[in-house]
Coordinates of C-alpha atoms in Angstrom, one line a residue:
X1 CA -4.7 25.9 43.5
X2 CA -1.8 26.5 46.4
X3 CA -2.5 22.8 47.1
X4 CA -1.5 22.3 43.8
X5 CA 1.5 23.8 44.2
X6 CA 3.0 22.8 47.4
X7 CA 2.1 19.1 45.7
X8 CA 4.1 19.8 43.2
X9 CA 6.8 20.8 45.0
X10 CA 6.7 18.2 47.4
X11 CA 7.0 15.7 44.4
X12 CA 10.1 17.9 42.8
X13 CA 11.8 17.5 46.5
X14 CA 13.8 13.9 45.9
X15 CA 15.1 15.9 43.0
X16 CA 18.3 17.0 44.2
X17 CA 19.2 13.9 46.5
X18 CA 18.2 11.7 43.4
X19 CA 20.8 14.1 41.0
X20 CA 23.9 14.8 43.5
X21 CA 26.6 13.1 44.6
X22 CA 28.1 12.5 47.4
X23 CA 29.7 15.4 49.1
X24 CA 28.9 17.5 45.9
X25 CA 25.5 19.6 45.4
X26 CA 23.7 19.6 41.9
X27 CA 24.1 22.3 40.0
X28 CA 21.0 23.7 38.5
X29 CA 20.7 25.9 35.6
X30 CA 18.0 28.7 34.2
X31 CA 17.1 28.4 30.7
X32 CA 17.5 31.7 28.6
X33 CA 15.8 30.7 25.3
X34 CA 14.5 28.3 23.1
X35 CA 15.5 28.5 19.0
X36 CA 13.0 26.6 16.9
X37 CA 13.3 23.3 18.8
X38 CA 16.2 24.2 20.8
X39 CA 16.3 25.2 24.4
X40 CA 19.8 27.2 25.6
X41 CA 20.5 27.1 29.3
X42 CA 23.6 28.6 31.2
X43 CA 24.9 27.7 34.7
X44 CA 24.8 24.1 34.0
X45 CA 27.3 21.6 34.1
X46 CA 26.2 18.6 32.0
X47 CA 27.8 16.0 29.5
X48 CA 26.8 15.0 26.1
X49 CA 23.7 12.8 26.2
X50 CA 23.1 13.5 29.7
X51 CA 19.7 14.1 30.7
X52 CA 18.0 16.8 32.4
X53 CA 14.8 17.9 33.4
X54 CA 13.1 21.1 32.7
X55 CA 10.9 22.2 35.4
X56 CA 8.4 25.4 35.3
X57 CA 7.0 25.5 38.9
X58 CA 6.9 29.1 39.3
X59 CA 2.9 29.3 38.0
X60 CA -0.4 27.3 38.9
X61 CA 0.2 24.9 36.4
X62 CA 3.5 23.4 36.8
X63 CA 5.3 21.7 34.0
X64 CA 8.4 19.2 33.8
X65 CA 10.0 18.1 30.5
X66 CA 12.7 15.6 29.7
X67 CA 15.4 16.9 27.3
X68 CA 18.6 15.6 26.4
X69 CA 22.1 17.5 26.1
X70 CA 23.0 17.8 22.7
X71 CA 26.0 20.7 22.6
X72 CA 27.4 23.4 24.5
X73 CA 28.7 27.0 23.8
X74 CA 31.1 29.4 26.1
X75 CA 28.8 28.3 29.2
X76 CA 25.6 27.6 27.1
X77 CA 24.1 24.2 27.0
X78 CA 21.7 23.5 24.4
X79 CA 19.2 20.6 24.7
X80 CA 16.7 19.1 23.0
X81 CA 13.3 18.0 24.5
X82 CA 11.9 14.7 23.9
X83 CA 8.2 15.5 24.7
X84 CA 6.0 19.0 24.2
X85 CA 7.2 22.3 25.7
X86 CA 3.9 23.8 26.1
X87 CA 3.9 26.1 29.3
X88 CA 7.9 26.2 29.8
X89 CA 9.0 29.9 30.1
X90 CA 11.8 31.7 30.1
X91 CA 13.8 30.9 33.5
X92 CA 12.6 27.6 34.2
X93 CA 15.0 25.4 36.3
X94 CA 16.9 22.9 34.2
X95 CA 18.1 19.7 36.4
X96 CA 19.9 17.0 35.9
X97 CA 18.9 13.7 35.9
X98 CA 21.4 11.0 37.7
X99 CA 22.5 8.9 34.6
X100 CA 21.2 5.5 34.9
X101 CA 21.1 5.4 31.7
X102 CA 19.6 1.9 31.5
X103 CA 16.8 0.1 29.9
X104 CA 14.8 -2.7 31.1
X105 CA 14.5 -5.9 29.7
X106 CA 13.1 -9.4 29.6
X107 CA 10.7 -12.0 27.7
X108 CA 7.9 -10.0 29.2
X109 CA 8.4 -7.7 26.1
X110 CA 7.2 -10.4 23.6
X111 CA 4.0 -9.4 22.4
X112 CA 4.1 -5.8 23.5
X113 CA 4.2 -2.1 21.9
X114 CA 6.6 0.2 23.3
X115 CA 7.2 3.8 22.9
X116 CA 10.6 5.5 22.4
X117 CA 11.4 5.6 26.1
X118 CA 10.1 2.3 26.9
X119 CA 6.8 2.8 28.1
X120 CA 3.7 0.5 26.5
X121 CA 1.6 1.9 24.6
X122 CA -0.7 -1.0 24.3
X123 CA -2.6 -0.2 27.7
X124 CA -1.4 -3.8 28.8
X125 CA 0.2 -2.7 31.5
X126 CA 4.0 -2.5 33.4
X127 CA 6.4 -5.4 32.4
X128 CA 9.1 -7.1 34.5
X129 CA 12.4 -6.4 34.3
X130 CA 14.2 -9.3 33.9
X131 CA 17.7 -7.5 33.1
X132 CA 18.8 -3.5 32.8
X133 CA 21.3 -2.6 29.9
X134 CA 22.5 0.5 28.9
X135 CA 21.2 2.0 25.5
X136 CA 24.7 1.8 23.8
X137 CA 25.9 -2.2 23.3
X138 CA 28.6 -3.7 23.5
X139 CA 30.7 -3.3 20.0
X140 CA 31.9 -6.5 18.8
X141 CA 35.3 -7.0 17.1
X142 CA 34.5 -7.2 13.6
X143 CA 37.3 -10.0 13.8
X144 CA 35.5 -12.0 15.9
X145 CA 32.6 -12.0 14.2
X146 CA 30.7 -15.5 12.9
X147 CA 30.5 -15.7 9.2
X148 CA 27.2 -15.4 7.2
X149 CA 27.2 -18.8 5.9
X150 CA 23.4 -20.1 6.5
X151 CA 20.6 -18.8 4.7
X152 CA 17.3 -17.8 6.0
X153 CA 14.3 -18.6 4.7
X154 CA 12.1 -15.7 5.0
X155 CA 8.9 -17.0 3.3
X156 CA 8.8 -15.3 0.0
X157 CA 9.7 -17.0 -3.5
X158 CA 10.9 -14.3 -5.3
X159 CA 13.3 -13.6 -2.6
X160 CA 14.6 -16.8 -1.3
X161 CA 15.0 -17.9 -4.9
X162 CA 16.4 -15.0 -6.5
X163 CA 18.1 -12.6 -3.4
X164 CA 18.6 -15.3 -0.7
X165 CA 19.2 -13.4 2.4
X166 CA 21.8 -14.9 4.8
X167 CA 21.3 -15.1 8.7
X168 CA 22.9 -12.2 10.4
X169 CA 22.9 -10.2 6.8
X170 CA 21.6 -6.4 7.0
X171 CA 19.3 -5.5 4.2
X172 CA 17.8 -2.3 2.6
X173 CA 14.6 -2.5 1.1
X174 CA 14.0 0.8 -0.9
X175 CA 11.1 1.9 -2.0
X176 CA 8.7 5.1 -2.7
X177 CA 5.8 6.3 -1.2
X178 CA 2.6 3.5 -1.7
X179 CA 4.2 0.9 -3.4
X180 CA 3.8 -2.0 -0.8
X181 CA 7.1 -1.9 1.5
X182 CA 5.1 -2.2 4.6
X183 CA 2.9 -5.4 3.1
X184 CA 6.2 -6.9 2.8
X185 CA 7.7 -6.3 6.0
X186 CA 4.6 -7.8 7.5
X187 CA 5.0 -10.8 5.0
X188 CA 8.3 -11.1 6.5
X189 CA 7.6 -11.1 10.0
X190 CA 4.9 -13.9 9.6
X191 CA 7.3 -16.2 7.6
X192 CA 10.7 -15.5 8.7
X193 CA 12.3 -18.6 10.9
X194 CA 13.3 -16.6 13.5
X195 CA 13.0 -16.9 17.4
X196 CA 11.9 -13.3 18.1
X197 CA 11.1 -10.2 16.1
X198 CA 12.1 -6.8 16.8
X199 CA 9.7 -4.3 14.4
X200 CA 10.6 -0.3 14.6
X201 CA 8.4 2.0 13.0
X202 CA 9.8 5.2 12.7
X203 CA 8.2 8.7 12.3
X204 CA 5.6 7.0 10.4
X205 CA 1.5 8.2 10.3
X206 CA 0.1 6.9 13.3
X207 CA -2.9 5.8 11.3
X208 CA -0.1 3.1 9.6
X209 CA 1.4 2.2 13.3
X210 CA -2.3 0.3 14.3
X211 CA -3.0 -0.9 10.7
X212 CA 0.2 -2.4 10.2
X213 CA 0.0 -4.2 13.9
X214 CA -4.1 -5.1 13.2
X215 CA -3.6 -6.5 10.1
X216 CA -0.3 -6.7 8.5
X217 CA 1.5 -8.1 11.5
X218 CA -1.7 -10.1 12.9
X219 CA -1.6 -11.8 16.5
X220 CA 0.2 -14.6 15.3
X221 CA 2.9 -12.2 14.2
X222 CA 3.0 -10.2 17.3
X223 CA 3.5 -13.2 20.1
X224 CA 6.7 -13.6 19.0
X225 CA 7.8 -10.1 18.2
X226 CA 8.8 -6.5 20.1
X227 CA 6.8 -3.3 18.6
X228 CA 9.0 0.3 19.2
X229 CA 6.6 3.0 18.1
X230 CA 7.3 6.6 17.4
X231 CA 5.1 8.2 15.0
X232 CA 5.9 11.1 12.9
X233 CA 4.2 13.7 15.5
X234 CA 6.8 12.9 18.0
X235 CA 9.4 14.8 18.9
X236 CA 12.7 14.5 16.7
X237 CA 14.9 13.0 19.8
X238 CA 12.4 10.3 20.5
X239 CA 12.3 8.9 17.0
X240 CA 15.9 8.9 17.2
X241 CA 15.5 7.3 20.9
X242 CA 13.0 4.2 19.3
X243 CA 15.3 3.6 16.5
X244 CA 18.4 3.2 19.2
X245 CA 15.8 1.1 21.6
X246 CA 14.7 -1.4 19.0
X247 CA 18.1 -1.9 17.8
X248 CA 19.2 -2.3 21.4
X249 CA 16.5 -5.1 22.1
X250 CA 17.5 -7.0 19.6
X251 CA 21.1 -7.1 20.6
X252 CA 19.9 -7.9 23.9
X253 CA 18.0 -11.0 22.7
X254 CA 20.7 -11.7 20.2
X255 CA 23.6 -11.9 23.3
X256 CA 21.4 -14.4 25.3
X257 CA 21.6 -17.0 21.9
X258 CA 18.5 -15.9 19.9
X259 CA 18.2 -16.0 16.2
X260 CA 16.5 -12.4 15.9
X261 CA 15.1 -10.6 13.0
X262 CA 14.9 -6.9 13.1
X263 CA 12.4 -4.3 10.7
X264 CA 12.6 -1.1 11.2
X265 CA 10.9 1.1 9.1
X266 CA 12.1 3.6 8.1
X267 CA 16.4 4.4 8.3
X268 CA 15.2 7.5 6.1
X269 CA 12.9 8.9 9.2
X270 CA 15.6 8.2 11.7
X271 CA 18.0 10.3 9.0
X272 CA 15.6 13.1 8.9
X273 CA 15.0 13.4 12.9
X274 CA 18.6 13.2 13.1
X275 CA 19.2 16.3 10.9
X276 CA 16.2 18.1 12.3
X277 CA 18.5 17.9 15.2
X278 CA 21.4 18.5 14.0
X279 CA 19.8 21.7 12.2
X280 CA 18.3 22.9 15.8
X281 CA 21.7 22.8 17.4
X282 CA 23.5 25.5 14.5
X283 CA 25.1 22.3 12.4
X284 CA 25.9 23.5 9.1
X285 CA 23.9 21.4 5.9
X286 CA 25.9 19.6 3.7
X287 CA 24.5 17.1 1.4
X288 CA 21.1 18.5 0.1
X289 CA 20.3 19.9 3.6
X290 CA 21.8 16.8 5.6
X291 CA 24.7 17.7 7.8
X292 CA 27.5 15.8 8.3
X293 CA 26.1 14.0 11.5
X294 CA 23.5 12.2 9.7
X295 CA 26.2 10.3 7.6
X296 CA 28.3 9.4 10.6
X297 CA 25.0 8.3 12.5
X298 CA 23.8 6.1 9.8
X299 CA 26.8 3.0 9.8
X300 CA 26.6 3.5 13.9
X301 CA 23.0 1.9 14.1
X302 CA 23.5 -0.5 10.8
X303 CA 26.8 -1.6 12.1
X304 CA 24.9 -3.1 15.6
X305 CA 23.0 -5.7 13.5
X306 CA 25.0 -8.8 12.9
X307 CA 26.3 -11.9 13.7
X308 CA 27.5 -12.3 17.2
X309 CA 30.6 -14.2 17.9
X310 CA 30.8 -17.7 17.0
X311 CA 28.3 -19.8 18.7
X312 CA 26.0 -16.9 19.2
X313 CA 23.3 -15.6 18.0
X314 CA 22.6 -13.0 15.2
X315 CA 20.7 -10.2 13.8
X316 CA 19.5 -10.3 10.2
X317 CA 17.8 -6.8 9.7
X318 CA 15.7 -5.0 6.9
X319 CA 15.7 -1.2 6.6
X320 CA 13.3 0.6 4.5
X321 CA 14.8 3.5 2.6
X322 CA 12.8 5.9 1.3
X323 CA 13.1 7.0 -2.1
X324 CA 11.5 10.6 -2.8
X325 CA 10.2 11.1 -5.9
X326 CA 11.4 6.9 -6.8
X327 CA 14.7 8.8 -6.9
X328 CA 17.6 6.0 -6.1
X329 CA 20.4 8.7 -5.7
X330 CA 19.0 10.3 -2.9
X331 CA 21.8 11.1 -0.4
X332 CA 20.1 8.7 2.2
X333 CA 19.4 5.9 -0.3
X334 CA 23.6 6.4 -1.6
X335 CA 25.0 6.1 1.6
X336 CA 22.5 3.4 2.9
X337 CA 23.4 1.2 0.2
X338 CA 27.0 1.8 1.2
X339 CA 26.8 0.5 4.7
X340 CA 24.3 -2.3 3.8
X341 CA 24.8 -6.1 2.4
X342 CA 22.6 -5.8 -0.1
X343 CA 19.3 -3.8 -1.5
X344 CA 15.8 -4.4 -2.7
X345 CA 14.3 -1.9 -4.8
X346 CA 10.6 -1.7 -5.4
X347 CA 8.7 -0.9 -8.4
X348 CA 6.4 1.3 -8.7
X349 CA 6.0 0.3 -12.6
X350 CA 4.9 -3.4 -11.2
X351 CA 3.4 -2.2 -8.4
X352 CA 0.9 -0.5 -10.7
X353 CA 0.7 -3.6 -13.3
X354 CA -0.5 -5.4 -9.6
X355 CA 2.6 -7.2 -9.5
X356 CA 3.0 -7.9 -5.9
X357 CA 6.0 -8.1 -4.1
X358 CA 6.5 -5.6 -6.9
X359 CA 10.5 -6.4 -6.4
X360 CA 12.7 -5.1 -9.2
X361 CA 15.1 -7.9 -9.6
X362 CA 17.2 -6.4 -11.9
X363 CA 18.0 -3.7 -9.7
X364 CA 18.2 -6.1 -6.4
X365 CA 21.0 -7.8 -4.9
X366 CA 21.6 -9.8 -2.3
X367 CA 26.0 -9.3 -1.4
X368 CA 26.0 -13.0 0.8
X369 CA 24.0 -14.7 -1.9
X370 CA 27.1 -17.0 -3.4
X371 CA 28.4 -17.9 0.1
X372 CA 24.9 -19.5 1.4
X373 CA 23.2 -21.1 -1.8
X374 CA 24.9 -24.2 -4.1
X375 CA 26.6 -23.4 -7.0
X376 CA 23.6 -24.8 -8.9
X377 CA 21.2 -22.5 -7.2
X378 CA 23.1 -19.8 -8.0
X379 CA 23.3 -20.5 -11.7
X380 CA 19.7 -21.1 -12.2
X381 CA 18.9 -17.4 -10.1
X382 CA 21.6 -15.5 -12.9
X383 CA 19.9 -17.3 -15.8
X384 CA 16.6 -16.3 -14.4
X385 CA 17.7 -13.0 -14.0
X386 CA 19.3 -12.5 -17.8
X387 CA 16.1 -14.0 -19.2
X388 CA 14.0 -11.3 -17.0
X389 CA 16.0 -8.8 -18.1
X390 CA 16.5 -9.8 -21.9
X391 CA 12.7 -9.3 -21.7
X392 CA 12.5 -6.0 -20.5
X393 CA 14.9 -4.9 -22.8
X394 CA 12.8 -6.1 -25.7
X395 CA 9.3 -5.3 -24.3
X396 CA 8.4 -2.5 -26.3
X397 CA 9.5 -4.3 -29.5
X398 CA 7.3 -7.6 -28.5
X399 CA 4.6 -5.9 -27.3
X400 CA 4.1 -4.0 -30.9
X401 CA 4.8 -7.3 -32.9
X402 CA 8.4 -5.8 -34.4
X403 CA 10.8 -8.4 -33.0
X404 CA 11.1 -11.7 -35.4
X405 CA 11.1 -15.3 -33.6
X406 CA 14.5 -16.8 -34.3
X407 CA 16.5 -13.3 -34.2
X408 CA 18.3 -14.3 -30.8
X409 CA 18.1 -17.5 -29.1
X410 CA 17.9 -15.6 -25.6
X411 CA 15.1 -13.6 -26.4
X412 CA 13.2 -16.2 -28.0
X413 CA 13.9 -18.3 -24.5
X414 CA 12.8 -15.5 -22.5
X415 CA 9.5 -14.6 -24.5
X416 CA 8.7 -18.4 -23.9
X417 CA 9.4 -18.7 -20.1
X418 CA 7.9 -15.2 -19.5
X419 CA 4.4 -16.2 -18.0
X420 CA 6.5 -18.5 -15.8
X421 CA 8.9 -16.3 -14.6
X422 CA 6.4 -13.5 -13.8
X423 CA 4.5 -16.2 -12.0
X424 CA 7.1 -17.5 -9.8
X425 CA 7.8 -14.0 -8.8
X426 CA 4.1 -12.9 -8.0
X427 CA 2.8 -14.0 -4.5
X428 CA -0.2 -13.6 -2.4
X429 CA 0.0 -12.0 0.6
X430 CA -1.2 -15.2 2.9
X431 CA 0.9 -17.5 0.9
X432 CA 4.2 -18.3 2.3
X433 CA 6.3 -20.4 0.1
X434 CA 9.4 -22.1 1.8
X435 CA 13.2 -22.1 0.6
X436 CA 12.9 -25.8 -0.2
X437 CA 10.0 -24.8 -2.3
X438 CA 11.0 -21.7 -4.3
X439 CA 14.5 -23.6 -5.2
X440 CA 12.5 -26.5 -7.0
X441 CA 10.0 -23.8 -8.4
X442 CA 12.9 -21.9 -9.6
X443 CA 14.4 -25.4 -11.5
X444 CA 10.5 -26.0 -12.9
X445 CA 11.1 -22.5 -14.7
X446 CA 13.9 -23.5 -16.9
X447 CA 12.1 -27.3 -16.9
X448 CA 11.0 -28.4 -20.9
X449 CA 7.3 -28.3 -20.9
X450 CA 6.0 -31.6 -20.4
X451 CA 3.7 -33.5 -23.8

């Protein structure tokens, strides 16, 4: 066991060359406590976001933790550790790192899964490092910014006919619990025309992080895409790490020309890790138990996806949005459509009829839709959508044999297009249907039937 520990200390020796500068010793500190999921430390001197190491090698069974400075207090700094504290006690050293604060990158990440902090987790191996970046971007003027003005065909009917979604447009796609969001996002990734594919999943199961690679995603999918992984067992400040690291790669691949689509799933898991946080650190609540941090956080990370500047490449990114309880007023939900170009809300009420995507049109919209479609494209997707909704509105009345043929010409219309609208928006989850296809679908709806 003393073997073990002059090792140890051995290792922890580059420690203070790698952490001071020159002509200035590090300064270490002594943590006093730890509050729920926050450590407090004093004697430290240590910025915002800086990094330090917490290191218990006064025992036979040393320990080292990351953590991350998140606020500070008349000469306490409070951090927050980004893997499990077991076997940290009270008086532990707390170190800072040197702040590198960089990320690799490169091609070599196609086809990989990635943790928070970079590291595969597909047992594939190291990747070269074809550039470093730092984890914050570079912000564009929004000035300078290229126009959405081209759609993007992303391989689904209902959505390329009725919502077209603009390259470099940032999307929400809310939904509850179990009503097919992640089937979609795979659909998606397999048809979208774009050059590479960033996918963040986000404090979900880990069960749902291999399924949705296995068989939603598929190999074909993941050759051309970047996986960033934190499940919901991790800790708070790595889920807010992967969401910050997908987004990051995507810029990356966006600055060297690249057309990139980015799905991360979920902006409501990245709002909750956030407050978790927030809440650690002694942040009042505000908005049904979300403090004022997670509002300010939220347009930070949406605002990265975009168009680059003209003759560039772009970002066109879906965020799923959780809806508790199917509630679309939730706080995270109201400001997410806020900061967003547009919304798709799921139905649970088609989900369960085994309509699939069970997209509610009625309460979808796509903001860039009239600047990247033809004005005749555009009519025919508001007609479809009155007729849709003239339906709905007289369901209950057709469905018990009360409404009278010839009342209202609409109606009448929509009864007789019905099983052709609900077909055009059904599809299978193999099937991808092109935008060239679902615009001369969409004109076959409203098309007199033929003898």
């Amino acid at each position: 066991m003393r073997l073990e520990r002059v090792s140890f200390a051995r290792r922890l020796a580059g420690y203070a060359d790698a952490v001071s500068l020159p002509g200035q010793p590090v300064v270490e500190g002594r943590l006093l406590r730890m509050v729920g999921l926050t450590l407090e430390a004093e004697g430290l001197r240590a910025a915002l976001g800086s990094r330090c190491l917490v290191i218990n090698d006064d025992s036979y069974h040393p320990v080292q933790v990351e953590a991350e400075v998140m606020g500070f207090s008349t000469g306490k700094i409070y951090l927050m550790p980004v893997g499990s504290l077991s076997g940290i006690a009270p008086g532990a050293r707390v170190v800072p790192l040197p702040d590198t604060g960089r990320l690799p990158m490169g091609t070599s990440m196609l086809g990989r899964v990635l943790d928070g902090a970079g590291r595969a987790l597909d047992g594939k191996g190291g990747m070269k490092a074809e550039d470093w970046v730092p984890m914050d971007g570079p912000t564009i003027n929004p000035l300078n910014r290229d126009p959405i003005h081209v759609p993007l065909d992303v391989g689904i009917r209902a959505i390329n006919g009725l919502l077209t979604v603009g390259r470099g447009q940032r999307l929400g796609l809310f939904a509850g619990t179990g009503v097919g969001k992640s089937v979609l996002l795979g659909m998606m990734t397999r048809f979208t025309e774009a050059e590479i594919i960033v996918v963040g999943l986000i404090g979900e199961r880990g069960r749902e992080v291999k399924e949705f690679i296995d068989e939603i995603l598929g190999e074909e999918g993941l050759k051309r895409s970047v996986v960033v992984a934190s499940p919901a067992d991790d800790a708070p400040l790595m889920r807010l790490r992967a969401a910050q690291y997908c987004t990051r790669i995507a810029e990356y691949f966006r600055d060297k020309g690249k057309n990139v689509l980015l799905l991360m799933d979920s902006l409501t898991r990245y709002a909750q890790a956030q407050r978790e946080i927030a809440l650690a650190i002694g942040e009042p609540p505000a908005t049904k138990g979300y403090p004022p941090s997670v509002f300010a956080r939220l347009p930070k990370l949406v605002e990265r996806a975009g168009n680059a500047e003209e003759g560039g490449g772009s970002i066109t990114a879906f965020y799923t949005v959780l809806s508790e309880g199917d509630d679309q007023q939730d706080p995270i939900a109201d400001a997410a459509r806020g900061v967003l170009d547009g919304h798709f809300v799921l139905s649970r009420r088609l989900a369960e009829e085994g309509h699939y995507p069970a997209i509610d049109i009625e309460a979808s919209i796509s903001r860039v839709m009239p600047q990247v479609v033809s004005p005749e494209h555009l009519k025919q997707a508001q007609r479809f959508k009155q007729l849709w909704s003239r339906y709905q509105q007289s369901r209950d009345l057709i469905s018990v044999g009360a409404y009278v043929a010839g009342g209202d010409a609409d109606t009448d219309m929509a009864i007789a297009r019905q099983p052709a609208m609900a077909r055009y928006l059904r599809q299978a989850l193999r099937e991808s249907v092109s935008m060239t296809q679902s615009v001369e679908q969409l004109a076959q709806v409203f098309a007199p039937p033929q003898g």
